[in-house]
């Protein structure tokens, strides 16, 4: 898979100077350069491609490449700060085949431009270091969360009575809303008449019909005689004629 280039930083104006050979290890000094007469002026772009980083010096109008500086680390030999100023750096430029190298000086007219370059370089190589540490860490074993053969799971579900469930049960039992206590109608379809009240359509105190004497009056005598037969009988009166 191809890695795309991304632009990290752009500075529209940068100055390029010839750098004299360094005679000691004390570092480069911008005062040794001819700062009033730069050799070239153009645009600087800081480009990242994967973990690699490079500075490209290009023409401001045409975008033609003037010089390229691959950077492996910072601080390092590819880019160094001078000892007497924060606005100037020394770059090690290379051709496309990295067969030829040369050292040039670059500088900015504003200190904020050099500060932005410093921060961009440091942030990139911090990210590269972190990515390397992550890749070297042993990967955690993957968890097998599937059920084994014959393995089951038990779920304890606590179901509570919902509001209104008790009322619906009582409604089903009584045939109406809970609390009314209605009884089902009698089989004949008529409501029972309470004791002490008269049926609808009849007077409240209607007199009861008198008993009609039976046509068989002998039945009464017979019953009367039978009822009195349990009493002790007195001696028969001879004055009565028995039939």
PDB file of C-alpha atoms in Angstrom:
ATOM      1  CA  UNK A   1       0.000   0.000   0.000  1.00  0.00           C
ATOM      2  CA  UNK A   2       1.400   3.415  -0.995  1.00  0.00           C
ATOM      3  CA  UNK A   3       2.038   6.000   1.691  1.00  0.00           C
ATOM      4  CA  UNK A   4       0.722   9.438   0.902  1.00  0.00           C
ATOM      5  CA  UNK A   5       2.695  12.610   1.462  1.00  0.00           C
ATOM      6  CA  UNK A   6       1.320  15.190   3.851  1.00  0.00           C
ATOM      7  CA  UNK A   7       2.393  18.779   4.281  1.00  0.00           C
ATOM      8  CA  UNK A   8       3.364  19.461   7.894  1.00  0.00           C
ATOM      9  CA  UNK A   9       4.495  23.075   7.616  1.00  0.00           C
ATOM     10  CA  UNK A  10       4.784  25.771   4.933  1.00  0.00           C
ATOM     11  CA  UNK A  11       6.813  28.979   5.185  1.00  0.00           C
ATOM     12  CA  UNK A  12       6.453  31.300   2.192  1.00  0.00           C
ATOM     13  CA  UNK A  13       9.869  32.943   2.556  1.00  0.00           C
ATOM     14  CA  UNK A  14      13.197  31.436   3.520  1.00  0.00           C
ATOM     15  CA  UNK A  15      16.772  32.634   2.837  1.00  0.00           C
ATOM     16  CA  UNK A  16      19.619  30.381   1.719  1.00  0.00           C
ATOM     17  CA  UNK A  17      23.329  31.131   2.482  1.00  0.00           C
ATOM     18  CA  UNK A  18      26.659  29.588   1.647  1.00  0.00           C
ATOM     19  CA  UNK A  19      28.212  27.945   4.667  1.00  0.00           C
ATOM     20  CA  UNK A  20      32.003  27.969   5.051  1.00  0.00           C
ATOM     21  CA  UNK A  21      33.671  24.741   6.174  1.00  0.00           C
ATOM     22  CA  UNK A  22      33.521  24.115   9.884  1.00  0.00           C
ATOM     23  CA  UNK A  23      37.009  24.142  11.368  1.00  0.00           C
ATOM     24  CA  UNK A  24      36.137  22.845  14.844  1.00  0.00           C
ATOM     25  CA  UNK A  25      33.416  21.006  16.692  1.00  0.00           C
ATOM     26  CA  UNK A  26      32.094  24.100  18.414  1.00  0.00           C
ATOM     27  CA  UNK A  27      29.192  24.413  15.973  1.00  0.00           C
ATOM     28  CA  UNK A  28      28.113  26.785  13.217  1.00  0.00           C
ATOM     29  CA  UNK A  29      27.781  30.543  13.663  1.00  0.00           C
ATOM     30  CA  UNK A  30      25.406  32.644  11.541  1.00  0.00           C
ATOM     31  CA  UNK A  31      27.730  35.642  12.006  1.00  0.00           C
ATOM     32  CA  UNK A  32      30.253  33.931   9.699  1.00  0.00           C
ATOM     33  CA  UNK A  33      27.774  34.077   6.828  1.00  0.00           C
ATOM     34  CA  UNK A  34      27.034  36.992   4.582  1.00  0.00           C
ATOM     35  CA  UNK A  35      23.550  37.570   6.013  1.00  0.00           C
ATOM     36  CA  UNK A  36      22.954  40.770   4.027  1.00  0.00           C
ATOM     37  CA  UNK A  37      23.240  38.966   0.680  1.00  0.00           C
ATOM     38  CA  UNK A  38      21.457  35.568   0.646  1.00  0.00           C
ATOM     39  CA  UNK A  39      22.282  33.257  -2.263  1.00  0.00           C
ATOM     40  CA  UNK A  40      18.653  32.298  -2.869  1.00  0.00           C
ATOM     41  CA  UNK A  41      15.166  33.182  -1.584  1.00  0.00           C
ATOM     42  CA  UNK A  42      12.158  30.914  -1.915  1.00  0.00           C
ATOM     43  CA  UNK A  43       9.516  28.800  -0.161  1.00  0.00           C
ATOM     44  CA  UNK A  44      10.053  26.045   2.394  1.00  0.00           C
ATOM     45  CA  UNK A  45       7.763  23.030   2.797  1.00  0.00           C
ATOM     46  CA  UNK A  46       8.096  20.369   5.494  1.00  0.00           C
ATOM     47  CA  UNK A  47       6.790  17.064   4.061  1.00  0.00           C
ATOM     48  CA  UNK A  48       6.093  13.776   5.883  1.00  0.00           C
ATOM     49  CA  UNK A  49       5.658  10.410   4.212  1.00  0.00           C
ATOM     50  CA  UNK A  50       5.054   7.655   6.731  1.00  0.00           C
ATOM     51  CA  UNK A  51       7.848   7.919   9.282  1.00  0.00           C
ATOM     52  CA  UNK A  52      10.150   9.902   6.990  1.00  0.00           C
ATOM     53  CA  UNK A  53      10.428  13.674   6.997  1.00  0.00           C
ATOM     54  CA  UNK A  54      12.097  16.077   4.597  1.00  0.00           C
ATOM     55  CA  UNK A  55      12.499  19.789   3.935  1.00  0.00           C
ATOM     56  CA  UNK A  56      11.945  20.956   0.379  1.00  0.00           C
ATOM     57  CA  UNK A  57      13.120  24.341  -0.838  1.00  0.00           C
ATOM     58  CA  UNK A  58      11.058  25.412  -3.854  1.00  0.00           C
ATOM     59  CA  UNK A  59      10.596  28.404  -6.069  1.00  0.00           C
ATOM     60  CA  UNK A  60       7.773  30.588  -4.789  1.00  0.00           C
ATOM     61  CA  UNK A  61       6.253  31.102  -8.210  1.00  0.00           C
ATOM     62  CA  UNK A  62       6.847  27.905 -10.183  1.00  0.00           C
ATOM     63  CA  UNK A  63       7.254  25.352  -7.357  1.00  0.00           C
ATOM     64  CA  UNK A  64      10.493  24.084  -8.937  1.00  0.00           C
ATOM     65  CA  UNK A  65      12.608  22.135  -6.469  1.00  0.00           C
ATOM     66  CA  UNK A  66      15.821  23.906  -5.464  1.00  0.00           C
ATOM     67  CA  UNK A  67      17.123  21.563  -2.758  1.00  0.00           C
ATOM     68  CA  UNK A  68      15.943  18.637  -0.659  1.00  0.00           C
ATOM     69  CA  UNK A  69      16.981  17.715   2.888  1.00  0.00           C
ATOM     70  CA  UNK A  70      15.931  14.254   4.217  1.00  0.00           C
ATOM     71  CA  UNK A  71      15.727  14.228   8.035  1.00  0.00           C
ATOM     72  CA  UNK A  72      16.210  10.987   9.967  1.00  0.00           C
ATOM     73  CA  UNK A  73      16.229  12.472  13.468  1.00  0.00           C
ATOM     74  CA  UNK A  74      16.115  15.781  15.268  1.00  0.00           C
ATOM     75  CA  UNK A  75      18.408  17.070  16.538  1.00  0.00           C
ATOM     76  CA  UNK A  76      20.841  15.353  14.159  1.00  0.00           C
ATOM     77  CA  UNK A  77      23.305  15.875  11.361  1.00  0.00           C
ATOM     78  CA  UNK A  78      20.581  16.587   8.754  1.00  0.00           C
ATOM     79  CA  UNK A  79      19.522  19.848  10.435  1.00  0.00           C
ATOM     80  CA  UNK A  80      21.414  21.757  13.101  1.00  0.00           C
ATOM     81  CA  UNK A  81      20.805  25.044  14.877  1.00  0.00           C
ATOM     82  CA  UNK A  82      23.521  27.675  14.903  1.00  0.00           C
ATOM     83  CA  UNK A  83      25.090  28.697  18.162  1.00  0.00           C
ATOM     84  CA  UNK A  84      24.532  32.460  17.940  1.00  0.00           C
ATOM     85  CA  UNK A  85      20.899  32.793  16.726  1.00  0.00           C
ATOM     86  CA  UNK A  86      17.529  31.006  16.856  1.00  0.00           C
ATOM     87  CA  UNK A  87      16.498  32.081  13.331  1.00  0.00           C
ATOM     88  CA  UNK A  88      19.161  30.167  11.385  1.00  0.00           C
ATOM     89  CA  UNK A  89      19.853  26.484  10.684  1.00  0.00           C
ATOM     90  CA  UNK A  90      22.349  24.411   8.711  1.00  0.00           C
ATOM     91  CA  UNK A  91      20.866  21.809   6.321  1.00  0.00           C
ATOM     92  CA  UNK A  92      22.501  18.775   4.738  1.00  0.00           C
ATOM     93  CA  UNK A  93      20.974  18.615   1.278  1.00  0.00           C
ATOM     94  CA  UNK A  94      21.126  15.557  -1.037  1.00  0.00           C
ATOM     95  CA  UNK A  95      20.260  14.724  -4.596  1.00  0.00           C
ATOM     96  CA  UNK A  96      17.570  12.200  -5.492  1.00  0.00           C
ATOM     97  CA  UNK A  97      19.997   9.266  -5.380  1.00  0.00           C
ATOM     98  CA  UNK A  98      21.652  10.448  -2.144  1.00  0.00           C
ATOM     99  CA  UNK A  99      25.007  10.246  -3.901  1.00  0.00           C
ATOM    100  CA  UNK A 100      25.963  13.882  -3.445  1.00  0.00           C
ATOM    101  CA  UNK A 101      25.601  15.947  -0.287  1.00  0.00           C
ATOM    102  CA  UNK A 102      26.237  19.586   0.579  1.00  0.00           C
ATOM    103  CA  UNK A 103      25.685  21.933   3.520  1.00  0.00           C
ATOM    104  CA  UNK A 104      23.783  25.185   3.239  1.00  0.00           C
ATOM    105  CA  UNK A 105      22.475  27.678   5.723  1.00  0.00           C
ATOM    106  CA  UNK A 106      18.837  28.797   5.902  1.00  0.00           C
ATOM    107  CA  UNK A 107      17.236  31.586   7.891  1.00  0.00           C
ATOM    108  CA  UNK A 108      13.878  33.312   8.513  1.00  0.00           C
ATOM    109  CA  UNK A 109      13.045  36.962   8.821  1.00  0.00           C
ATOM    110  CA  UNK A 110      10.733  36.314  11.830  1.00  0.00           C
ATOM    111  CA  UNK A 111      11.586  34.315  14.940  1.00  0.00           C
ATOM    112  CA  UNK A 112       8.079  32.783  15.009  1.00  0.00           C
ATOM    113  CA  UNK A 113       8.859  30.986  11.712  1.00  0.00           C
ATOM    114  CA  UNK A 114      11.918  29.292  13.176  1.00  0.00           C
ATOM    115  CA  UNK A 115       9.940  28.435  16.318  1.00  0.00           C
ATOM    116  CA  UNK A 116       7.227  26.732  14.225  1.00  0.00           C
ATOM    117  CA  UNK A 117       9.884  24.677  12.438  1.00  0.00           C
ATOM    118  CA  UNK A 118      11.368  23.524  15.747  1.00  0.00           C
ATOM    119  CA  UNK A 119       7.944  22.463  17.121  1.00  0.00           C
ATOM    120  CA  UNK A 120       6.959  20.611  13.920  1.00  0.00           C
ATOM    121  CA  UNK A 121      10.221  18.639  13.905  1.00  0.00           C
ATOM    122  CA  UNK A 122       9.940  17.678  17.579  1.00  0.00           C
ATOM    123  CA  UNK A 123       6.273  16.628  17.295  1.00  0.00           C
ATOM    124  CA  UNK A 124       6.933  14.404  14.305  1.00  0.00           C
ATOM    125  CA  UNK A 125       9.765  12.446  15.892  1.00  0.00           C
ATOM    126  CA  UNK A 126       7.841  12.093  19.162  1.00  0.00           C
ATOM    127  CA  UNK A 127       5.056  10.478  17.159  1.00  0.00           C
ATOM    128  CA  UNK A 128       7.552   8.184  15.373  1.00  0.00           C
ATOM    129  CA  UNK A 129       8.998   7.092  18.731  1.00  0.00           C
ATOM    130  CA  UNK A 130       5.564   6.368  20.163  1.00  0.00           C
ATOM    131  CA  UNK A 131       4.521   4.341  17.109  1.00  0.00           C
ATOM    132  CA  UNK A 132       7.676   2.270  17.401  1.00  0.00           C
ATOM    133  CA  UNK A 133       6.997   1.517  21.070  1.00  0.00           C
ATOM    134  CA  UNK A 134       3.450   0.427  20.317  1.00  0.00           C
ATOM    135  CA  UNK A 135       4.560  -1.871  17.501  1.00  0.00           C
ATOM    136  CA  UNK A 136       7.134  -3.542  19.762  1.00  0.00           C
ATOM    137  CA  UNK A 137       4.659  -4.269  22.553  1.00  0.00           C
ATOM    138  CA  UNK A 138       3.373  -7.848  22.617  1.00  0.00           C
ATOM    139  CA  UNK A 139      -0.181  -8.073  21.420  1.00  0.00           C
ATOM    140  CA  UNK A 140      -2.760  -9.192  23.957  1.00  0.00           C
ATOM    141  CA  UNK A 141      -4.266 -12.647  23.311  1.00  0.00           C
ATOM    142  CA  UNK A 142      -7.712 -12.573  21.817  1.00  0.00           C
ATOM    143  CA  UNK A 143     -10.529 -13.594  24.137  1.00  0.00           C
ATOM    144  CA  UNK A 144     -12.760 -16.507  23.133  1.00  0.00           C
ATOM    145  CA  UNK A 145     -16.188 -15.508  24.422  1.00  0.00           C
ATOM    146  CA  UNK A 146     -18.149 -18.206  22.576  1.00  0.00           C
ATOM    147  CA  UNK A 147     -19.955 -21.067  24.305  1.00  0.00           C
ATOM    148  CA  UNK A 148     -18.178 -24.383  24.485  1.00  0.00           C
ATOM    149  CA  UNK A 149     -19.940 -27.577  23.479  1.00  0.00           C
ATOM    150  CA  UNK A 150     -22.566 -28.485  26.066  1.00  0.00           C
ATOM    151  CA  UNK A 151     -22.115 -25.219  27.949  1.00  0.00           C
ATOM    152  CA  UNK A 152     -25.277 -23.406  29.004  1.00  0.00           C
ATOM    153  CA  UNK A 153     -26.102 -20.163  30.713  1.00  0.00           C
ATOM    154  CA  UNK A 154     -28.638 -19.556  33.468  1.00  0.00           C
ATOM    155  CA  UNK A 155     -30.489 -16.251  33.724  1.00  0.00           C
ATOM    156  CA  UNK A 156     -32.331 -15.339  36.912  1.00  0.00           C
ATOM    157  CA  UNK A 157     -35.168 -13.023  35.931  1.00  0.00           C
ATOM    158  CA  UNK A 158     -37.125 -11.372  38.719  1.00  0.00           C
ATOM    159  CA  UNK A 159     -40.556 -10.415  37.400  1.00  0.00           C
ATOM    160  CA  UNK A 160     -42.506  -7.980  39.564  1.00  0.00           C
ATOM    161  CA  UNK A 161     -46.263  -7.384  39.493  1.00  0.00           C
ATOM    162  CA  UNK A 162     -47.095  -4.423  37.335  1.00  0.00           C
ATOM    163  CA  UNK A 163     -49.432  -1.675  38.428  1.00  0.00           C
ATOM    164  CA  UNK A 164     -53.070  -2.508  37.735  1.00  0.00           C
ATOM    165  CA  UNK A 165     -52.494  -6.251  37.411  1.00  0.00           C
ATOM    166  CA  UNK A 166     -54.359  -6.975  40.682  1.00  0.00           C
ATOM    167  CA  UNK A 167     -57.317  -4.867  39.635  1.00  0.00           C
ATOM    168  CA  UNK A 168     -57.603  -6.662  36.323  1.00  0.00           C
ATOM    169  CA  UNK A 169     -57.699 -10.022  38.098  1.00  0.00           C
ATOM    170  CA  UNK A 170     -60.484  -8.914  40.455  1.00  0.00           C
ATOM    171  CA  UNK A 171     -62.358  -7.487  37.484  1.00  0.00           C
ATOM    172  CA  UNK A 172     -62.234 -10.810  35.724  1.00  0.00           C
ATOM    173  CA  UNK A 173     -63.475 -12.669  38.793  1.00  0.00           C
ATOM    174  CA  UNK A 174     -66.479 -10.437  39.552  1.00  0.00           C
ATOM    175  CA  UNK A 175     -67.404  -9.589  35.994  1.00  0.00           C
ATOM    176  CA  UNK A 176     -67.035  -5.857  36.622  1.00  0.00           C
ATOM    177  CA  UNK A 177     -64.683  -3.293  38.099  1.00  0.00           C
ATOM    178  CA  UNK A 178     -62.912  -4.265  41.289  1.00  0.00           C
ATOM    179  CA  UNK A 179     -64.552  -3.168  44.559  1.00  0.00           C
ATOM    180  CA  UNK A 180     -68.180  -2.999  43.317  1.00  0.00           C
ATOM    181  CA  UNK A 181     -69.035  -6.526  44.455  1.00  0.00           C
ATOM    182  CA  UNK A 182     -71.759  -7.146  41.869  1.00  0.00           C
ATOM    183  CA  UNK A 183     -73.218 -10.634  41.739  1.00  0.00           C
ATOM    184  CA  UNK A 184     -74.186 -12.359  38.526  1.00  0.00           C
ATOM    185  CA  UNK A 185     -77.913 -12.149  37.618  1.00  0.00           C
ATOM    186  CA  UNK A 186     -80.225 -15.028  38.577  1.00  0.00           C
ATOM    187  CA  UNK A 187     -80.947 -17.676  35.944  1.00  0.00           C
ATOM    188  CA  UNK A 188     -84.446 -16.357  35.282  1.00  0.00           C
ATOM    189  CA  UNK A 189     -83.095 -12.925  34.440  1.00  0.00           C
ATOM    190  CA  UNK A 190     -85.039 -11.240  37.312  1.00  0.00           C
ATOM    191  CA  UNK A 191     -83.452  -9.611  40.275  1.00  0.00           C
ATOM    192  CA  UNK A 192     -84.409 -11.102  43.657  1.00  0.00           C
ATOM    193  CA  UNK A 193     -86.864  -9.063  45.687  1.00  0.00           C
ATOM    194  CA  UNK A 194     -85.459  -8.064  49.068  1.00  0.00           C
ATOM    195  CA  UNK A 195     -87.406  -9.183  52.129  1.00  0.00           C
ATOM    196  CA  UNK A 196     -89.922  -6.664  53.415  1.00  0.00           C
ATOM    197  CA  UNK A 197     -90.450  -4.985  50.051  1.00  0.00           C
ATOM    198  CA  UNK A 198     -93.207  -5.573  47.559  1.00  0.00           C
ATOM    199  CA  UNK A 199     -92.736  -6.354  43.914  1.00  0.00           C
ATOM    200  CA  UNK A 200     -92.792  -3.552  41.420  1.00  0.00           C
ATOM    201  CA  UNK A 201     -96.304  -2.467  40.413  1.00  0.00           C
ATOM    202  CA  UNK A 202     -98.084  -3.664  43.642  1.00  0.00           C
ATOM    203  CA  UNK A 203     -98.979  -1.618  46.730  1.00  0.00           C
ATOM    204  CA  UNK A 204     -96.451  -1.623  49.511  1.00  0.00           C
ATOM    205  CA  UNK A 205     -99.007  -2.857  52.177  1.00  0.00           C
ATOM    206  CA  UNK A 206    -101.524  -4.859  50.210  1.00  0.00           C
ATOM    207  CA  UNK A 207    -103.788  -6.911  52.560  1.00  0.00           C
ATOM    208  CA  UNK A 208    -103.399 -10.587  52.416  1.00  0.00           C
ATOM    209  CA  UNK A 209    -106.442 -12.495  51.110  1.00  0.00           C
ATOM    210  CA  UNK A 210    -108.594 -14.119  53.805  1.00  0.00           C
ATOM    211  CA  UNK A 211    -108.695 -17.815  54.024  1.00  0.00           C
ATOM    212  CA  UNK A 212    -111.697 -19.317  52.299  1.00  0.00           C
ATOM    213  CA  UNK A 213    -113.408 -21.946  54.359  1.00  0.00           C
ATOM    214  CA  UNK A 214    -113.140 -25.335  52.904  1.00  0.00           C
ATOM    215  CA  UNK A 215    -116.268 -26.902  51.550  1.00  0.00           C
ATOM    216  CA  UNK A 216    -115.488 -30.030  53.452  1.00  0.00           C
ATOM    217  CA  UNK A 217    -116.324 -28.929  57.009  1.00  0.00           C
ATOM    218  CA  UNK A 218    -115.968 -32.499  58.272  1.00  0.00           C
ATOM    219  CA  UNK A 219    -112.308 -32.233  57.742  1.00  0.00           C
ATOM    220  CA  UNK A 220    -112.117 -29.548  60.400  1.00  0.00           C
ATOM    221  CA  UNK A 221    -114.141 -31.552  62.884  1.00  0.00           C
ATOM    222  CA  UNK A 222    -112.029 -34.535  62.192  1.00  0.00           C
ATOM    223  CA  UNK A 223    -108.839 -32.626  62.719  1.00  0.00           C
ATOM    224  CA  UNK A 224    -110.206 -30.997  65.822  1.00  0.00           C
ATOM    225  CA  UNK A 225    -111.260 -34.355  67.162  1.00  0.00           C
ATOM    226  CA  UNK A 226    -107.898 -35.747  66.389  1.00  0.00           C
ATOM    227  CA  UNK A 227    -106.122 -32.883  68.108  1.00  0.00           C
ATOM    228  CA  UNK A 228    -108.193 -33.280  71.261  1.00  0.00           C
ATOM    229  CA  UNK A 229    -107.828 -37.014  71.352  1.00  0.00           C
ATOM    230  CA  UNK A 230    -104.440 -36.650  72.942  1.00  0.00           C
ATOM    231  CA  UNK A 231    -105.978 -35.017  76.032  1.00  0.00           C
ATOM    232  CA  UNK A 232    -107.206 -37.347  78.814  1.00  0.00           C
ATOM    233  CA  UNK A 233    -110.785 -38.230  78.198  1.00  0.00           C
ATOM    234  CA  UNK A 234    -113.335 -37.659  80.907  1.00  0.00           C
ATOM    235  CA  UNK A 235    -116.003 -40.132  81.577  1.00  0.00           C
ATOM    236  CA  UNK A 236    -118.709 -40.020  79.048  1.00  0.00           C
ATOM    237  CA  UNK A 237    -121.701 -37.902  79.870  1.00  0.00           C
ATOM    238  CA  UNK A 238    -124.793 -39.905  79.753  1.00  0.00           C
ATOM    239  CA  UNK A 239    -126.795 -36.852  78.907  1.00  0.00           C
ATOM    240  CA  UNK A 240    -125.285 -36.698  75.415  1.00  0.00           C
ATOM    241  CA  UNK A 241    -126.439 -38.998  72.757  1.00  0.00           C
ATOM    242  CA  UNK A 242    -123.604 -40.321  70.765  1.00  0.00           C
ATOM    243  CA  UNK A 243    -124.104 -40.691  67.092  1.00  0.00           C
TER     244      UNK A 243
END
